[in-house]
Amino acid sequence: MKRIAVLTSGGDAPGMNAAVRAVVRTAIYHNIEVYGIRYGYKGLIEDDIFPMRSRDVANIIQLGGTMLKTARSKEFMTVEGRALAAEQLKKHNIDGLVIIGGDGSFKGACKLYAEHQVPIIGIPGTIDKDISGTDYTIGFDTAVNTAVEAIDKIRDTAAAHDRLFIIEVMGRDAGYIALNSGIATGAESVLVPERITNVERVLNMIDYDQKRKKNVHIIVVAEGDDFGAEALTHVLQNKFPEMEIRHSVLGHMQRGGSPSYYDRVQASRLGYHAVLALKEGKSQLMAGIINNEVKLSPLDEVVKKHQSIDDDLLDMVKILSS
């Protein structure tokens, strides 16, 4: 392994820069040339590839986003697009590839390997924490902390006015941000896409709380919940017209910001071990963290299933909010 490349793909996540930095400096330490690929698979196809040196990743560990940029690529979804991507790697004599991204990025990586045998190590970079084969994904910790800070501030207003707030957080297919931020902020209800929303239970809870003079409510809803925050707002307004009900969407603020110390450290660990795996001739694996140890899992198995929601945490919400 004389020359490797690194790219970030899919949605950006705080901590991606820490992983890129670790990949570059670990490779250089082991006398491996390292190249950066801008704009993910799109940049790979378009030959937006450049050599990276240690100084290129100086002063980026504390920055959110990704210095390599990221983009979606419809062309890479085609056989012809992946053939062109493989051709670009061969042109630059690149022996291995580190891909930092989520489920969609890894599915593309599996096809690239199957069709062109490009050695690949994946690093899970997604705020949704929906990747199997790992307890941790880059950006999740920062995203939850961002959501918690925002919900805490909203609760102050809710308490001042005796209001009910429905707060939508990110998580189209996974409710881990909603679940963890809801528990951390003492939310009265948490609704996630992994479970069918029991609207009647929510209505009964609010009715019960009103009878015991509890007038402040925080309901955290993942954006992918089957019922939806906006629809729930309308239902509650019709059911409780005397209540002040507000709907707040946190949106993309959860993706940005300086990564937490935890995201910086764990992303660095994964970048370091990804390079070591390529150096040892390993391929078609994802570097993840299980029980605080770095483990390598087959990429084709990782993409077959999502990280399941924690039933114990869901039970905790019901008990602790009573």
Coordinates of C-alpha atoms in Angstrom, one line a residue:
M1 CA 0.0 0.0 0.0
K2 CA 1.9 3.0 -1.3
R3 CA -0.8 5.5 -2.0
I4 CA -4.3 6.0 -0.6
A5 CA -7.1 8.5 -0.9
V6 CA -9.8 9.8 1.4
L7 CA -13.2 11.3 0.7
T8 CA -16.3 12.4 2.7
S9 CA -19.7 11.5 1.3
G10 CA -23.4 12.1 2.1
G11 CA -24.5 14.4 4.8
D12 CA -21.8 16.3 6.6
A13 CA -21.2 15.5 10.3
P14 CA -19.2 17.3 13.0
G15 CA -16.0 15.3 13.4
M16 CA -15.4 14.5 9.8
N17 CA -12.5 16.8 9.7
A18 CA -10.9 15.1 12.7
A19 CA -11.2 11.8 10.8
V20 CA -9.6 13.2 7.7
R21 CA -6.8 14.7 9.7
A22 CA -6.1 11.3 11.3
V23 CA -6.2 9.5 8.0
V24 CA -3.7 12.0 6.4
R25 CA -1.2 12.1 9.3
T26 CA -1.3 8.3 10.0
A27 CA -0.7 7.6 6.3
I28 CA 2.2 10.0 6.2
Y29 CA 3.7 8.6 9.4
H30 CA 3.8 5.1 7.7
N31 CA 5.3 6.5 4.5
I32 CA 2.1 6.2 2.5
E33 CA 1.2 9.0 0.1
V34 CA -2.3 10.3 0.7
Y35 CA -4.7 12.1 -1.6
G36 CA -7.8 14.0 -0.9
I37 CA -11.0 13.8 -3.0
R38 CA -13.3 16.8 -3.0
Y39 CA -17.1 16.5 -3.2
G40 CA -17.2 12.7 -2.5
Y41 CA -18.0 10.3 -5.4
K42 CA -18.8 13.3 -7.6
G43 CA -15.3 14.6 -7.2
L44 CA -13.9 11.1 -7.7
I45 CA -15.6 10.8 -11.1
E46 CA -14.6 14.4 -12.1
D47 CA -11.0 13.8 -11.0
D48 CA -11.1 16.5 -8.2
I49 CA -8.2 14.7 -6.6
F50 CA -5.1 16.3 -5.0
P51 CA -2.1 15.3 -2.9
M52 CA -2.4 16.1 0.9
R53 CA 0.4 16.8 3.3
S54 CA 0.4 17.1 7.1
R55 CA 0.1 20.9 7.0
D56 CA -3.0 20.6 4.8
V57 CA -5.0 19.3 7.8
A58 CA -3.5 21.7 10.4
N59 CA -6.1 23.6 12.4
I60 CA -9.2 21.7 11.2
I61 CA -9.9 19.3 14.1
Q62 CA -12.1 21.9 15.8
L63 CA -14.1 22.8 12.6
G64 CA -17.5 21.4 11.7
G65 CA -18.5 20.4 8.2
T66 CA -15.8 18.8 6.0
M67 CA -12.8 20.4 4.5
L68 CA -13.1 17.9 1.6
K69 CA -16.6 19.0 0.9
T70 CA -19.4 16.6 0.1
A71 CA -22.0 16.1 -2.6
R72 CA -24.5 13.6 -3.9
S73 CA -23.7 11.9 -7.2
K74 CA -26.4 10.3 -9.4
E75 CA -23.7 9.4 -11.9
F76 CA -21.9 7.2 -9.4
M77 CA -25.2 5.2 -9.0
T78 CA -24.6 3.9 -12.5
V79 CA -22.3 1.1 -13.7
E80 CA -20.6 3.6 -16.1
G81 CA -20.1 6.2 -13.4
R82 CA -18.4 3.7 -11.1
A83 CA -16.2 2.5 -13.9
L84 CA -15.1 6.1 -14.5
A85 CA -14.4 6.5 -10.7
A86 CA -12.2 3.4 -10.7
E87 CA -10.4 4.6 -13.8
Q88 CA -9.5 7.9 -12.0
L89 CA -8.1 6.0 -9.0
K90 CA -5.9 3.9 -11.4
K91 CA -4.8 7.0 -13.2
H92 CA -3.4 8.4 -9.9
N93 CA -2.0 5.0 -8.8
I94 CA -4.2 5.0 -5.7
D95 CA -4.1 1.6 -4.0
G96 CA -6.8 2.0 -1.4
L97 CA -9.7 4.3 -0.4
V98 CA -11.0 5.5 2.9
I99 CA -14.7 6.5 2.7
I100 CA -16.2 8.6 5.5
G101 CA -20.0 8.6 5.2
G102 CA -23.3 6.8 6.0
D103 CA -25.4 4.0 4.7
G104 CA -25.8 5.3 1.1
S105 CA -22.1 5.9 0.8
F106 CA -21.2 2.4 2.0
K107 CA -23.7 0.8 -0.5
G108 CA -21.8 2.7 -3.2
A109 CA -18.5 1.5 -1.8
C110 CA -19.7 -2.1 -1.9
K111 CA -20.6 -1.8 -5.6
L112 CA -17.3 -0.2 -6.4
Y113 CA -15.5 -3.0 -4.7
A114 CA -17.6 -5.7 -6.4
E115 CA -17.1 -4.3 -9.9
H116 CA -13.5 -3.1 -9.7
Q117 CA -11.9 -4.6 -6.5
V118 CA -10.9 -1.3 -5.1
P119 CA -9.6 -1.8 -1.5
I120 CA -11.9 0.2 0.7
I121 CA -12.2 0.9 4.5
G122 CA -15.3 2.7 5.6
I123 CA -15.7 5.1 8.6
P124 CA -19.3 5.8 9.8
G125 CA -20.0 9.5 9.5
T126 CA -23.6 10.4 10.2
I127 CA -25.4 12.3 12.9
D128 CA -28.3 9.8 12.8
K129 CA -26.3 6.9 14.4
D130 CA -28.2 4.5 12.1
I131 CA -25.2 2.3 11.0
S132 CA -25.0 -1.2 12.3
G133 CA -21.7 -2.7 13.4
T134 CA -20.8 0.2 15.6
D135 CA -22.0 1.9 18.8
Y136 CA -20.9 5.2 17.5
T137 CA -21.1 7.3 14.4
I138 CA -19.2 10.6 13.8
G139 CA -21.3 13.6 14.5
F140 CA -24.0 12.0 16.7
D141 CA -22.6 13.3 20.0
T142 CA -22.4 16.9 18.8
A143 CA -25.8 16.8 17.1
V144 CA -27.4 15.5 20.3
N145 CA -25.7 18.2 22.4
T146 CA -26.8 20.9 19.9
A147 CA -30.4 19.6 20.2
V148 CA -30.2 19.4 24.0
E149 CA -29.0 23.0 24.2
A150 CA -31.8 24.2 22.0
I151 CA -34.5 22.2 23.8
D152 CA -33.3 23.5 27.2
K153 CA -33.8 27.1 26.0
I154 CA -37.2 26.3 24.6
R155 CA -38.3 24.8 27.9
D156 CA -37.4 28.1 29.6
T157 CA -40.0 29.8 27.4
A158 CA -42.5 27.0 27.8
A159 CA -42.2 27.3 31.6
A160 CA -42.6 31.1 31.5
H161 CA -45.8 30.9 29.5
D162 CA -47.3 27.5 30.4
R163 CA -46.9 26.3 26.8
L164 CA -46.7 23.0 25.1
F165 CA -43.9 22.8 22.6
I166 CA -43.5 20.2 19.8
I167 CA -39.9 20.1 18.8
E168 CA -38.8 18.4 15.6
V169 CA -35.2 17.1 15.5
M170 CA -33.3 15.4 12.6
G171 CA -33.7 11.7 12.0
R172 CA -35.5 10.7 8.9
D173 CA -35.0 6.9 9.4
A174 CA -33.6 6.8 12.9
G175 CA -34.9 8.2 16.2
Y176 CA -31.7 8.2 18.2
I177 CA -31.3 12.0 18.3
A178 CA -34.9 12.4 19.3
L179 CA -34.6 9.7 21.9
N180 CA -31.4 10.8 23.5
S181 CA -32.1 14.5 23.5
G182 CA -35.6 13.8 24.8
I183 CA -34.3 11.9 27.8
A184 CA -31.6 14.4 28.5
T185 CA -34.1 17.3 28.5
G186 CA -36.9 15.6 30.4
A187 CA -39.3 15.6 27.5
E188 CA -42.8 14.4 28.3
S189 CA -43.0 12.4 25.0
V190 CA -40.6 11.2 22.4
L191 CA -41.8 10.1 19.0
V192 CA -39.5 8.1 16.7
P193 CA -39.8 6.5 13.2
E194 CA -39.1 3.1 14.5
R195 CA -42.4 2.9 16.4
I196 CA -45.9 3.7 15.2
T197 CA -47.1 6.9 16.9
N198 CA -49.8 6.3 19.4
V199 CA -51.6 9.7 19.2
E200 CA -54.3 8.6 21.6
R201 CA -51.7 7.9 24.3
V202 CA -50.2 11.4 23.8
L203 CA -53.7 13.0 24.1
N204 CA -54.4 11.0 27.2
M205 CA -51.1 12.0 28.7
I206 CA -51.7 15.7 28.2
D207 CA -55.3 15.4 29.4
Y208 CA -54.0 13.7 32.6
D209 CA -51.3 16.3 33.1
Q210 CA -53.8 19.1 32.8
K211 CA -56.0 17.6 35.4
R212 CA -53.1 17.6 37.8
K213 CA -52.1 21.2 36.9
K214 CA -49.0 20.3 35.0
N215 CA -49.1 22.8 32.1
V216 CA -45.6 22.6 30.6
H217 CA -45.0 19.9 28.0
I218 CA -42.1 19.2 25.7
I219 CA -42.7 16.6 23.0
V220 CA -39.6 15.7 20.9
V221 CA -40.4 14.3 17.4
A222 CA -37.9 12.8 14.9
E223 CA -38.5 14.2 11.4
G224 CA -39.1 10.8 10.1
D225 CA -41.9 9.9 12.6
D226 CA -44.9 8.3 10.8
F227 CA -47.3 10.9 12.1
G228 CA -45.1 14.0 12.0
A229 CA -44.6 17.0 14.2
E230 CA -46.8 19.4 12.1
A231 CA -49.7 16.9 11.9
L232 CA -49.4 16.4 15.7
T233 CA -49.5 20.1 16.3
H234 CA -52.9 20.4 14.4
V235 CA -54.4 17.5 16.3
L236 CA -53.4 18.9 19.7
Q237 CA -54.6 22.4 18.8
N238 CA -58.0 20.9 17.9
K239 CA -58.2 18.8 21.0
F240 CA -56.9 21.4 23.4
P241 CA -57.9 24.8 22.0
E242 CA -57.4 26.5 25.3
M243 CA -53.7 25.5 25.4
E244 CA -50.8 27.5 23.9
I245 CA -49.1 25.1 21.5
R246 CA -46.0 25.9 19.5
H247 CA -44.1 23.9 16.9
S248 CA -40.4 24.4 16.5
V249 CA -38.1 22.7 13.9
L250 CA -34.4 22.6 14.8
G251 CA -33.3 21.6 11.3
H252 CA -29.8 21.8 9.9
M253 CA -28.4 23.6 13.0
Q254 CA -27.9 20.1 14.3
R255 CA -25.4 19.3 11.5
G256 CA -23.1 22.3 12.1
G257 CA -20.9 23.6 14.9
S258 CA -17.6 22.7 16.4
P259 CA -17.5 19.0 17.2
S260 CA -17.6 17.8 20.8
Y261 CA -14.4 16.4 22.4
Y262 CA -16.0 13.0 22.1
D263 CA -16.5 13.3 18.3
R264 CA -13.0 14.6 17.9
V265 CA -11.4 11.7 19.8
Q266 CA -13.5 8.9 18.4
A267 CA -13.3 10.2 14.8
S268 CA -9.5 10.4 15.2
R269 CA -9.4 6.8 16.4
L270 CA -11.4 5.6 13.5
G271 CA -9.3 7.5 10.9
Y272 CA -6.1 6.1 12.5
H273 CA -7.4 2.5 12.4
A274 CA -8.8 2.8 8.9
V275 CA -5.3 3.5 7.6
L276 CA -3.8 0.7 9.6
A277 CA -6.3 -1.7 8.1
L278 CA -5.5 -0.7 4.6
K279 CA -1.8 -0.9 5.4
E280 CA -2.3 -4.5 6.6
G281 CA -4.0 -5.4 3.3
K282 CA -7.5 -5.5 4.7
S283 CA -10.5 -4.3 2.6
Q284 CA -14.2 -4.1 2.3
L285 CA -14.5 -3.4 6.0
M286 CA -15.9 -0.6 8.2
A287 CA -14.0 0.6 11.2
G288 CA -16.5 1.0 14.1
I289 CA -16.5 1.2 17.9
I290 CA -18.1 -1.5 19.9
N291 CA -17.8 -1.5 23.7
N292 CA -15.2 1.3 23.3
E293 CA -12.9 -0.9 21.2
V294 CA -12.3 -0.3 17.5
K295 CA -13.7 -3.3 15.5
L296 CA -13.8 -4.0 11.8
S297 CA -17.0 -5.3 10.3
P298 CA -17.7 -6.4 6.7
L299 CA -19.2 -3.5 4.7
D300 CA -21.7 -5.8 2.9
E301 CA -23.1 -6.9 6.3
V302 CA -23.2 -3.3 7.6
V303 CA -25.4 -2.1 4.8
K304 CA -27.9 -4.9 5.2
K305 CA -29.4 -3.6 8.4
H306 CA -29.8 -0.4 10.4
Q307 CA -28.9 0.2 14.0
S308 CA -32.0 -0.9 16.0
I309 CA -33.6 1.5 18.5
D310 CA -33.0 0.9 22.2
D311 CA -36.3 -0.4 23.8
D312 CA -34.9 0.3 27.3
L313 CA -34.5 4.0 26.5
L314 CA -38.1 4.2 25.1
D315 CA -39.4 2.6 28.3
M316 CA -37.4 5.1 30.3
V317 CA -39.1 8.0 28.6
K318 CA -42.5 6.7 29.6
I319 CA -41.5 6.1 33.2
L320 CA -39.4 9.3 33.8
S321 CA -41.9 11.6 32.3
S322 CA -44.7 10.5 34.5

